[in-house]
Short mmCIF file of C-alpha atoms and ligand atoms in Angstrom, two decimals:
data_model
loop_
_atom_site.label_atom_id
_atom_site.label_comp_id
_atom_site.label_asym_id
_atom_site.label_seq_id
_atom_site.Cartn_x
_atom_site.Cartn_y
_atom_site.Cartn_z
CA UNK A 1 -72.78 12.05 -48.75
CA UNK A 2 -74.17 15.25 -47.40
CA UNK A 3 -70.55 15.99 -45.56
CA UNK A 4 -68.91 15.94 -48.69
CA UNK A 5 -71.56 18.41 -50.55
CA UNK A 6 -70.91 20.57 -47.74
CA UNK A 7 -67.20 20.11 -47.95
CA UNK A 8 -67.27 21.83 -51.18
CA UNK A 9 -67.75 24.92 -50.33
CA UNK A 10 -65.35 27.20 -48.69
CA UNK A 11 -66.29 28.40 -45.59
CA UNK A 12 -67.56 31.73 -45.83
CA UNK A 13 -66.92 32.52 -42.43
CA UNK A 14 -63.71 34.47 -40.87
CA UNK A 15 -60.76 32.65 -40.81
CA UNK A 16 -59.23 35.74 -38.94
CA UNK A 17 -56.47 37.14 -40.20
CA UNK A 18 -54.38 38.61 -37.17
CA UNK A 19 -50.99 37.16 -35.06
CA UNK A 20 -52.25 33.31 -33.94
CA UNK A 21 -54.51 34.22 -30.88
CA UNK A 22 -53.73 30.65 -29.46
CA UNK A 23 -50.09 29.06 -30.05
CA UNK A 24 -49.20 25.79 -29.61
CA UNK A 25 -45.38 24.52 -29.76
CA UNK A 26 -43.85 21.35 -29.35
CA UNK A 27 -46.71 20.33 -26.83
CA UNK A 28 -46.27 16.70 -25.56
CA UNK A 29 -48.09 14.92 -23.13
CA UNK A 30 -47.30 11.01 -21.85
CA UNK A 31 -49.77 9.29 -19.42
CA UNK A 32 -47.44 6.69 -18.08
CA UNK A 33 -45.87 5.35 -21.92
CA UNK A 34 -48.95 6.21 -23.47
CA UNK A 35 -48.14 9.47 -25.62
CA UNK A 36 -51.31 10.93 -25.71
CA UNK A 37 -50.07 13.79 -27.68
CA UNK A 38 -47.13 13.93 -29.60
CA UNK A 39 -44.60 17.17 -30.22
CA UNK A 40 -47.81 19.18 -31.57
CA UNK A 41 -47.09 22.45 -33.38
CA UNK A 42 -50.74 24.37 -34.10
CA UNK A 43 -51.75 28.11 -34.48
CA UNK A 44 -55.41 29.21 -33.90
CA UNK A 45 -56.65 32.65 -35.26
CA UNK A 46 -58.82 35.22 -33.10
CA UNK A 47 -62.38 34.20 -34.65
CA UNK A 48 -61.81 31.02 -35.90
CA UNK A 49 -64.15 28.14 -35.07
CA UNK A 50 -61.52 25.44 -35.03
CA UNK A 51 -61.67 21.57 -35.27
CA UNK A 52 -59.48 18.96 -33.55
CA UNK A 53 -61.10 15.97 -35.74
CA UNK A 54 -59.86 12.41 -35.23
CA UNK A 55 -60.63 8.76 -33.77
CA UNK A 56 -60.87 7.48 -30.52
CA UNK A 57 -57.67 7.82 -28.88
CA UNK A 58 -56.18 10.26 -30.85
CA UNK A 59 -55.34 12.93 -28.23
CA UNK A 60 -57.56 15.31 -29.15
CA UNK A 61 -59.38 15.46 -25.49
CA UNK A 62 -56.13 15.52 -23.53
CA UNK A 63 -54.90 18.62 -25.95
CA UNK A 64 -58.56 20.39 -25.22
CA UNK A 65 -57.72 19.65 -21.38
CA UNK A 66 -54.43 21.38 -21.98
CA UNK A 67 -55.89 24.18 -23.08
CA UNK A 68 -58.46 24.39 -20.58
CA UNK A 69 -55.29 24.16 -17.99
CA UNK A 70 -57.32 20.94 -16.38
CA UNK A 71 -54.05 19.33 -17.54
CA UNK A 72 -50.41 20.65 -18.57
CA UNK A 73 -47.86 19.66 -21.49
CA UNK A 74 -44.52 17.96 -20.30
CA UNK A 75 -42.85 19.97 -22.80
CA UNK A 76 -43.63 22.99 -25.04
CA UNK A 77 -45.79 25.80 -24.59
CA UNK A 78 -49.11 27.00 -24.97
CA UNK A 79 -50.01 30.83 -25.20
CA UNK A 80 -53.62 32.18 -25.07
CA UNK A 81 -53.89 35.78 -26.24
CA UNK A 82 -50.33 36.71 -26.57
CA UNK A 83 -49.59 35.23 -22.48
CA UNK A 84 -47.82 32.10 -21.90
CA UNK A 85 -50.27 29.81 -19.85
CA UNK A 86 -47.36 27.26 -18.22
CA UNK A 87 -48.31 28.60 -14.75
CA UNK A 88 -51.78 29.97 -15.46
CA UNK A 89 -54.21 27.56 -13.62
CA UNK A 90 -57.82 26.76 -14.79
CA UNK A 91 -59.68 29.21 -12.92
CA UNK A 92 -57.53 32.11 -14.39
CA UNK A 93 -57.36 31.40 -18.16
CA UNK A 94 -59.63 33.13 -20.23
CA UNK A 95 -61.17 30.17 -21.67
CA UNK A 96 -64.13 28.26 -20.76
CA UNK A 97 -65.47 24.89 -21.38
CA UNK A 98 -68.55 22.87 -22.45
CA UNK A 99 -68.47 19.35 -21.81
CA UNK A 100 -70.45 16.74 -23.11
CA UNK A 101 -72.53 16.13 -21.05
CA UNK A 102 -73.62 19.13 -20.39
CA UNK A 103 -73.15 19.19 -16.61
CA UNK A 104 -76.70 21.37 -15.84
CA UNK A 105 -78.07 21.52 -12.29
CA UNK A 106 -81.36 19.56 -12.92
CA UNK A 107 -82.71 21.17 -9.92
CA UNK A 108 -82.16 24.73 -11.42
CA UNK A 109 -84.28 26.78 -13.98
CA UNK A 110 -82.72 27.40 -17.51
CA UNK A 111 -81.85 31.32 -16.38
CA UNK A 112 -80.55 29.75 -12.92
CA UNK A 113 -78.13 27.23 -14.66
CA UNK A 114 -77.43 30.11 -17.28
CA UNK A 115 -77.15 32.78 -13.83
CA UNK A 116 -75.00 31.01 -11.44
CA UNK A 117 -71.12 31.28 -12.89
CA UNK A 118 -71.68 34.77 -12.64
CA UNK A 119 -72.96 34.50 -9.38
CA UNK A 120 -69.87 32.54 -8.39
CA UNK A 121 -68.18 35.76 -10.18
CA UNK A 122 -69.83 38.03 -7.78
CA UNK A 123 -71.39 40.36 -10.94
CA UNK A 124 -74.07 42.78 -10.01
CA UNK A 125 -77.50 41.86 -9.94
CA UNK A 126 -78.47 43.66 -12.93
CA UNK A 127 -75.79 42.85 -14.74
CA UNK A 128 -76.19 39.32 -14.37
CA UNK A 129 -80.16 39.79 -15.44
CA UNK A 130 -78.50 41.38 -18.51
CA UNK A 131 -76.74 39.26 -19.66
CA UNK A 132 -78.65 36.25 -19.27
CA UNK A 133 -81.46 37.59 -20.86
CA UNK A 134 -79.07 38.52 -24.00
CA UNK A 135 -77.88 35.25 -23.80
CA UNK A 136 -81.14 33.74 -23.57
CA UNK A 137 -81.99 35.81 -26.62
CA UNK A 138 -78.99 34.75 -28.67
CA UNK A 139 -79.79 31.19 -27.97
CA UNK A 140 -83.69 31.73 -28.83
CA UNK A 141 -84.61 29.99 -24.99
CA UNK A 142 -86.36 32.80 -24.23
CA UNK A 143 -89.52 31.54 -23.96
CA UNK A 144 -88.35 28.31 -21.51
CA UNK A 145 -86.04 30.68 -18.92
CA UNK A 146 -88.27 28.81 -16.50
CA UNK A 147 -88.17 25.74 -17.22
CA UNK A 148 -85.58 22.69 -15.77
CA UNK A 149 -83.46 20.81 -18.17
CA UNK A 150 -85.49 17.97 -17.52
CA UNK A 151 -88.39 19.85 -19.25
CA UNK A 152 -86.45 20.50 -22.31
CA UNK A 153 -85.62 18.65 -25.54
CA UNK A 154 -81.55 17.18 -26.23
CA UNK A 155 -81.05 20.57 -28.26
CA UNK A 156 -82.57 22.41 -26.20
CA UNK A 157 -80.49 21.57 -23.75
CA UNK A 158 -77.45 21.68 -25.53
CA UNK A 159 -78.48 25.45 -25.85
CA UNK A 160 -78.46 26.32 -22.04
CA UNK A 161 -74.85 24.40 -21.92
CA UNK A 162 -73.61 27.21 -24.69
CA UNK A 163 -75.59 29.96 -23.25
CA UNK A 164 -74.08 29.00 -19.73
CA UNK A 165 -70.55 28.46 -21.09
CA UNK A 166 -70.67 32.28 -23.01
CA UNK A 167 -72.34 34.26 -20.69
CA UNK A 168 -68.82 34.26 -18.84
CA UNK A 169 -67.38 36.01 -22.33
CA UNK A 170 -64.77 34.07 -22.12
CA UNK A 171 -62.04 34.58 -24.82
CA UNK A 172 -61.42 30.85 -26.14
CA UNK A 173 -64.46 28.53 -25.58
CA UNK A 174 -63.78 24.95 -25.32
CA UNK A 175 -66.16 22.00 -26.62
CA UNK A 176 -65.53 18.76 -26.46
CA UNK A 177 -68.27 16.84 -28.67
CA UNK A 178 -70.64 19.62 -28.25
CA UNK A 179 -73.24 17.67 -30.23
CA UNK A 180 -72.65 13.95 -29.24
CA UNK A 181 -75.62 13.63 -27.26
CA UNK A 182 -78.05 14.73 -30.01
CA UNK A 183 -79.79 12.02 -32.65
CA UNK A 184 -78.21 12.60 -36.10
CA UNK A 185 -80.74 14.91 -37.62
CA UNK A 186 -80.88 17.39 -34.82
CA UNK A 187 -77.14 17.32 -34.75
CA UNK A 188 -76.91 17.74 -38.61
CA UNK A 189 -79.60 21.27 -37.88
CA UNK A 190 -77.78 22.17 -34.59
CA UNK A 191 -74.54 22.36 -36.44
CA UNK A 192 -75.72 25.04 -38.71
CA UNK A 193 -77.23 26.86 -35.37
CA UNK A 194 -73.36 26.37 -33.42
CA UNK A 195 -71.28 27.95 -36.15
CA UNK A 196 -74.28 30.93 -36.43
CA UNK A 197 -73.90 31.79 -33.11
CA UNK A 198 -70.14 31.48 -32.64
CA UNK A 199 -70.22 34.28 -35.61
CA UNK A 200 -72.47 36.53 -33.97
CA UNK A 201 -70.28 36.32 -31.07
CA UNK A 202 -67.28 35.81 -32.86
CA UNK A 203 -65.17 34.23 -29.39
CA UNK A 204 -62.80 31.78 -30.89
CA UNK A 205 -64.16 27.95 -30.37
CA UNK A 206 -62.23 25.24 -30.01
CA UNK A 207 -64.50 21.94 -30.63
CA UNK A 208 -63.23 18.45 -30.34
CA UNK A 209 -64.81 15.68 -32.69
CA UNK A 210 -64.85 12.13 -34.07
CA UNK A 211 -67.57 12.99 -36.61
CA UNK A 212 -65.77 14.17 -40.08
CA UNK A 213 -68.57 15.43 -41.35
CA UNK A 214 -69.79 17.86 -38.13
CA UNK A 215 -65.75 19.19 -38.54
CA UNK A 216 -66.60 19.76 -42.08
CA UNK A 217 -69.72 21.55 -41.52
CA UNK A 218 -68.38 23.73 -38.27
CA UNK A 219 -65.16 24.55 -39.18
CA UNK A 220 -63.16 27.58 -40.21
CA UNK A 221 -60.52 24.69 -40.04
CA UNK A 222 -59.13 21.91 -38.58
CA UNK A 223 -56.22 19.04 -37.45
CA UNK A 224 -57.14 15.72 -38.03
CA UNK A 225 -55.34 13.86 -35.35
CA UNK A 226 -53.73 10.63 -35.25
CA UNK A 227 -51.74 9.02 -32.45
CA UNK A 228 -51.28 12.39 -30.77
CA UNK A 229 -49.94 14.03 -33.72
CA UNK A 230 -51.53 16.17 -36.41
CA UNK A 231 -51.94 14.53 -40.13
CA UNK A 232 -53.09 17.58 -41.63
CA UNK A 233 -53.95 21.01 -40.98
CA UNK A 234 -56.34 23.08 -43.13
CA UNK A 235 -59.98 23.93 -44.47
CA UNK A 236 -62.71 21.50 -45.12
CA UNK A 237 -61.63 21.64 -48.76
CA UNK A 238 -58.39 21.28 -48.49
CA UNK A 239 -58.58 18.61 -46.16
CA UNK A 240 -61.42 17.17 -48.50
CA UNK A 241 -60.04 17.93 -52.16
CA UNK A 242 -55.98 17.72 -51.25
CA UNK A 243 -55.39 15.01 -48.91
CA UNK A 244 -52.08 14.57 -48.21
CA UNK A 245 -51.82 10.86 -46.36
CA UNK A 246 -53.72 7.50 -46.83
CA UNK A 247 -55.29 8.07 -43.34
CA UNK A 248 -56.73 11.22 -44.00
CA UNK A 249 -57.84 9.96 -47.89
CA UNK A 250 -60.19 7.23 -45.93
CA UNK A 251 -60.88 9.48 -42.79
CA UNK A 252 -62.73 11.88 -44.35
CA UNK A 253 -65.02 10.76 -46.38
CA UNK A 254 -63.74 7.80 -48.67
CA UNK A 255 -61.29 7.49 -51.67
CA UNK A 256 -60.23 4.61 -54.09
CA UNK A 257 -56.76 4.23 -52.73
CA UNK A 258 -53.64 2.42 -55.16
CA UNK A 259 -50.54 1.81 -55.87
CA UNK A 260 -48.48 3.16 -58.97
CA UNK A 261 -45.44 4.76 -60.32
CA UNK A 262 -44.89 8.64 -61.46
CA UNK A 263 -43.66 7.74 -64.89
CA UNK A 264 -43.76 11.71 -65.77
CA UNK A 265 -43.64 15.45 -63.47
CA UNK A 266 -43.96 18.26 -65.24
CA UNK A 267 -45.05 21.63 -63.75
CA UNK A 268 -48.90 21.59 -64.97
CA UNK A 269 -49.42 17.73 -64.57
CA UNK A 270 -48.00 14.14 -64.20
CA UNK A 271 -48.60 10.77 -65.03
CA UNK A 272 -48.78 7.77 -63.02
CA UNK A 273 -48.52 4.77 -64.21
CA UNK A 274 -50.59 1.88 -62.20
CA UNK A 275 -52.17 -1.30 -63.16
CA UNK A 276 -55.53 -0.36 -62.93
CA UNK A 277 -54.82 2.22 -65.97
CA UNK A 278 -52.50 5.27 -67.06
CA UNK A 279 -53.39 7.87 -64.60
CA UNK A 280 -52.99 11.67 -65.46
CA UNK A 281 -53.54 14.15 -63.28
CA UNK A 282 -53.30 18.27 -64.43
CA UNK A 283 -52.70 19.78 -61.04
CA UNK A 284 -49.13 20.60 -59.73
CA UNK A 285 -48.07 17.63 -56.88
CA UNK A 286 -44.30 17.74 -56.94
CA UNK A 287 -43.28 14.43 -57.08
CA UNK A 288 -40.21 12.45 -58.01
CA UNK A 289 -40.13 10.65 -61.76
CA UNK A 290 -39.51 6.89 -60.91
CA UNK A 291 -40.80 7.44 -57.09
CA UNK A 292 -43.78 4.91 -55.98
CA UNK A 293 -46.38 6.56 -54.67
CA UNK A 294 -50.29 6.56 -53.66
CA UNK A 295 -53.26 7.50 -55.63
CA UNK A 296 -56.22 7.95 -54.05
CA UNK A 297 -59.96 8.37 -56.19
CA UNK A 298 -63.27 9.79 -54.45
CA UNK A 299 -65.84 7.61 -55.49
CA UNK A 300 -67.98 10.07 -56.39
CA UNK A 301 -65.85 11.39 -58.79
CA UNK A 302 -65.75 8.26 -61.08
CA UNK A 303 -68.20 8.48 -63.50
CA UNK A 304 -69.63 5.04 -64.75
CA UNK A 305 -70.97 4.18 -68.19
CA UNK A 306 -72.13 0.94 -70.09
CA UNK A 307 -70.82 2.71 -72.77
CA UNK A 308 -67.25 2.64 -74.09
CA UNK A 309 -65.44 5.79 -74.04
CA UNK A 310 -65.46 7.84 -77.78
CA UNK A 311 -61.47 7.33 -77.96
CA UNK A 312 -59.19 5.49 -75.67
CA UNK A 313 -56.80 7.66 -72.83
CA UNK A 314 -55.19 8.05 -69.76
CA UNK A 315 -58.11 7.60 -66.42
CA UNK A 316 -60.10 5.05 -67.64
CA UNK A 317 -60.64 1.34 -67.18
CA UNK A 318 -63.27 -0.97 -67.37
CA UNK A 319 -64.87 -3.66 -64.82
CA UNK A 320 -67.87 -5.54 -64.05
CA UNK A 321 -70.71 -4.54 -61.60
CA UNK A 322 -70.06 -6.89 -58.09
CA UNK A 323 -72.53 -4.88 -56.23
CA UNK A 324 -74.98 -2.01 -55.36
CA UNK A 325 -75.67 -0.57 -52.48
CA UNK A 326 -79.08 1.76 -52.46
CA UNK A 327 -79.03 4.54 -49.93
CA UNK A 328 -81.53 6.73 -51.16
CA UNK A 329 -79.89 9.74 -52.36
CA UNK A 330 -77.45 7.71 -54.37
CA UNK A 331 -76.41 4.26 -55.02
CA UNK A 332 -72.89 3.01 -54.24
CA UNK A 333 -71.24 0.82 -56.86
CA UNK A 334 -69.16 -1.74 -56.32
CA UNK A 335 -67.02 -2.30 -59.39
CA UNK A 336 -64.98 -5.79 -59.97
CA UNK A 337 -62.05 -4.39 -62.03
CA UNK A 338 -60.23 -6.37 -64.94
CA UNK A 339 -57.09 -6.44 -62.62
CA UNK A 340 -59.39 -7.67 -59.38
CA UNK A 341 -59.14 -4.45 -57.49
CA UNK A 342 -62.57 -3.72 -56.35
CA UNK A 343 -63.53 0.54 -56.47
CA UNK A 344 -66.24 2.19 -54.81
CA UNK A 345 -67.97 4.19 -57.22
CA UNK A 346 -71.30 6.75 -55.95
CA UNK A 347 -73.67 8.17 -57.88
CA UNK A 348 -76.91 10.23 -56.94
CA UNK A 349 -80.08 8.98 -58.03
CA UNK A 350 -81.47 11.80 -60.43
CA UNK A 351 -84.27 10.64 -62.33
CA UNK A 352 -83.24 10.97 -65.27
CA UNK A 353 -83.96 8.06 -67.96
CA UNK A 354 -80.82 9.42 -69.97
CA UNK A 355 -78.78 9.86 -67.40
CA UNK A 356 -75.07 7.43 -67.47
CA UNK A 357 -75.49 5.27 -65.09
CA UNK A 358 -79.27 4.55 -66.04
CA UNK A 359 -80.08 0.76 -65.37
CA UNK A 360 -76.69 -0.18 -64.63
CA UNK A 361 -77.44 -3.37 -62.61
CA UNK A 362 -75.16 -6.83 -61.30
CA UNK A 363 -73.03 -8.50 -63.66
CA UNK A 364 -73.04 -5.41 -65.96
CA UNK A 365 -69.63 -4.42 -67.71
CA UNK A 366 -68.97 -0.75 -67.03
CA UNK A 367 -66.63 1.66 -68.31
CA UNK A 368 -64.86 3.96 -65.38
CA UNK A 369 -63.92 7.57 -66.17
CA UNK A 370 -62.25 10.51 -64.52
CA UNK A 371 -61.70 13.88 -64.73
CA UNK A 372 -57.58 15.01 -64.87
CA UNK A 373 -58.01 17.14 -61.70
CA UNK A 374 -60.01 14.11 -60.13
CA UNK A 375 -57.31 12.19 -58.65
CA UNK A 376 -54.86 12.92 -55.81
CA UNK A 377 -51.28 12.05 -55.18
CA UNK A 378 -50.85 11.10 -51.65
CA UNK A 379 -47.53 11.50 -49.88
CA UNK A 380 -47.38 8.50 -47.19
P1 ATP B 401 -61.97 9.82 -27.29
O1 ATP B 401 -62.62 10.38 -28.50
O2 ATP B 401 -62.18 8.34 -27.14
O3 ATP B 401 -62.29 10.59 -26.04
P2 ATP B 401 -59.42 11.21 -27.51
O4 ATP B 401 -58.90 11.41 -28.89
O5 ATP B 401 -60.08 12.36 -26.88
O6 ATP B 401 -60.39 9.94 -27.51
P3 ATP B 401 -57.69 11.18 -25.23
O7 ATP B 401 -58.80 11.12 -24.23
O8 ATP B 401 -57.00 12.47 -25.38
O9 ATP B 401 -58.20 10.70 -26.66
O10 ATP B 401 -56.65 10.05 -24.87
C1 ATP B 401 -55.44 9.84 -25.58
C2 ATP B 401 -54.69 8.69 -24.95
O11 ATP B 401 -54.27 9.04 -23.63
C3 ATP B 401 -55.52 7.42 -24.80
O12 ATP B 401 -54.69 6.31 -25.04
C4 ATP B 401 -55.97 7.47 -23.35
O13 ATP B 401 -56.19 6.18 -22.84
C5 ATP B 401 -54.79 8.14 -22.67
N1 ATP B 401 -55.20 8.92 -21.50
C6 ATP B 401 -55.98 10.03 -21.51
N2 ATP B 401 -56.14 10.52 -20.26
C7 ATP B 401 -55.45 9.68 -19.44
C8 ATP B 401 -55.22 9.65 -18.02
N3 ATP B 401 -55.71 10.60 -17.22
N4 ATP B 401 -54.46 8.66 -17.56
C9 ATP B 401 -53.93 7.73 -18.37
N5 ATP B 401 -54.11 7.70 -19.70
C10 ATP B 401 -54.86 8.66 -20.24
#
């Protein structure tokens, strides 16, 4: 999965390195007895293009609306820039925000839309033709200034909402599924073009999403949110490589996820026994000897082979081919195993006549291996 590739790498961007520009603590919000979010502890840094990742539900659009002041916590605080915002209202915050939908004037040009907040702001004249033609610039919508939004394309669009949103410089920008509206390949290019242009400007974003794999790709990092609380907190590769909970092991992207026992901790690896196989794993994860716990297995870190391992170990196991699922790029494997568990297995389709999983096909027995570092120890 192209997510995952991308997950891989650490985000070469800033993750800013100064006092938390935005702090949230203990934020709760009820509608009614719906929580919508839960007791929330978060820190933001001054650059950082920040994720609030999770399903529908989750909170994540009510805690956006907090910051935005277009709502406000029952309890705890939020601070923008060092000031407590419990009595700042909307219009005074230094944030501004870029909804969905967009919300252009469709009977306005592209430097009208882009023009008329600082209008509103009674700017000059000629600083308002400024910086709308930097912004245009930045944006690369030069060329349609003239136009109406009904003249452009989704991303084009999508392009006047950002220019419009950060010609007011705000000092925390707001998005709440910035690139919903867009089909999935434009959104997969227009992520690349967000995150560039939140560097050049470097104003911290906020962006609110359901789609793992636009967090992945945007993010300096992020919260995946469950139930108005946070699961986890941290880089695309942390999130990715160290899960810490069975939701976030299947939320982003998906794992192999089983039962077993730590049968051995030391302090550069630990066993688990399960009854799939003998599991060892050769990164730190304190955990108690005796304690039941979760493993969870990326599929694509399995590798598959009608060929028996050279000498028997810990990480392997054997099973039967159920099913195969072709999606181009690489083929996901659905292995039977000898104790009935069914794993998920991927594998990209090289062309390579040598390669290990070469003409695996139905009904074929296959031999599952893993690298130590492959699998993860998850804590709930
Ligand atoms: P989605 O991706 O579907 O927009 P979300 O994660 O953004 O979901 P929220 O919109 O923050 O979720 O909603 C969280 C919970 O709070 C939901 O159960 C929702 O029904 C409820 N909720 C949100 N706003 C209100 C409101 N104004 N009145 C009553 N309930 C609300």
């Amino acid at each position: 999965m192209g997510g995952e590739e991308e997950a891989r790498a650490e985000p070469a961007r800033n993750t800013g390195t100064d006092e938390p520009f935005v702090q949230i603590k203990g934020v709760t919000k009820k509608f009614g007895d719906v929580t919508a979010v839960d007791n929330v502890d978060l820190d933001i840094q001054r650059g950082e293009l920040f994720c609030l990742l999770g399903g529908s539900g989750c909170g994540k659009t009510t805690l956006l609306r907090m910051l935005a002041g277009f709502e406000f916590p029952q309890a705890g605080t939020i601070s923008i820039d060092g000031i407590d915002m419990s009595e700042v209202p909307a219009y005074e915050r230094p944030t501004n925000m870029m909804f969905q939908s967009y919300a252009l004037f469709p009977h306005m040009s592209v430097e009208k839309n882009i023009a008329f907040g600082l209008q509103q702001d009674r700017i000059p004249r000629s600083e308002i033709a400024d910086r709308v033609h930097d912004i245009l610039k930045l944006v690369e919508l030069q060329d349609y200034k003239k136009r109406k939004p009904q003249q452009l394309s989704g991303g084009q669009r999508q392009r006047v909402a950002l220019a419009r949103a950060l010609v007011k410089e705000p000092k925390l920008l707001l998005l709440d599924e910035p690139l919903a509206a867009l089909d999935k390949k434009l959104r997969k290019q227009t992520q690349f073009e967000l995150a560039n242009i939140q560097e050049q400007v470097g104003v911290t974003f906020i962006v609110v999403t359901h789609d793992q794999e636009e967090a992945m790709t945007l993010s300096t990092r992020m919260a995946v949110m469950n139930a108005g609380r946070f699961e986890q907190i941290g880089t695309s590769t942390e999130i990715y490589e160290f899960p810490q909970s069975r939701f976030v092991a299947d939320f982003i992207g998906s794992a192999n996820i089983f039962e077993g026992r730590v049968v051995e901790d030391s302090a550069d690896h630990v066993r688990v026994e399960t009854d799939l196989c003998e599991i060892y794993i050769n990164h730190g994860q304190s955990v108690a000897k005796g304690s039941q716990i979760w493993v969870a297995l990326r599929p694509e870190k399995i590798y598959l082979s009608k060929n028996a391992p050279e000498k028997p170990g810990p990480n392997q196991a054997t099973g039967m081919v159920d099913d195969i699922g072709y999606l181009g790029d690489t083929s996901i494997y659905k292995i039977r195993m000898d104790n009935g568990l069914i794993l998920d297995v991927t594998a990209p389709n090289q062309i390579r006549p040598m390669s290990r999983t070469h003409a695996i096909t139905w009904e074929d027995k296959v031999y599952l291996s893993w690298e130590p570092a492959s699998a993860m120890l998850l804590n709930s």
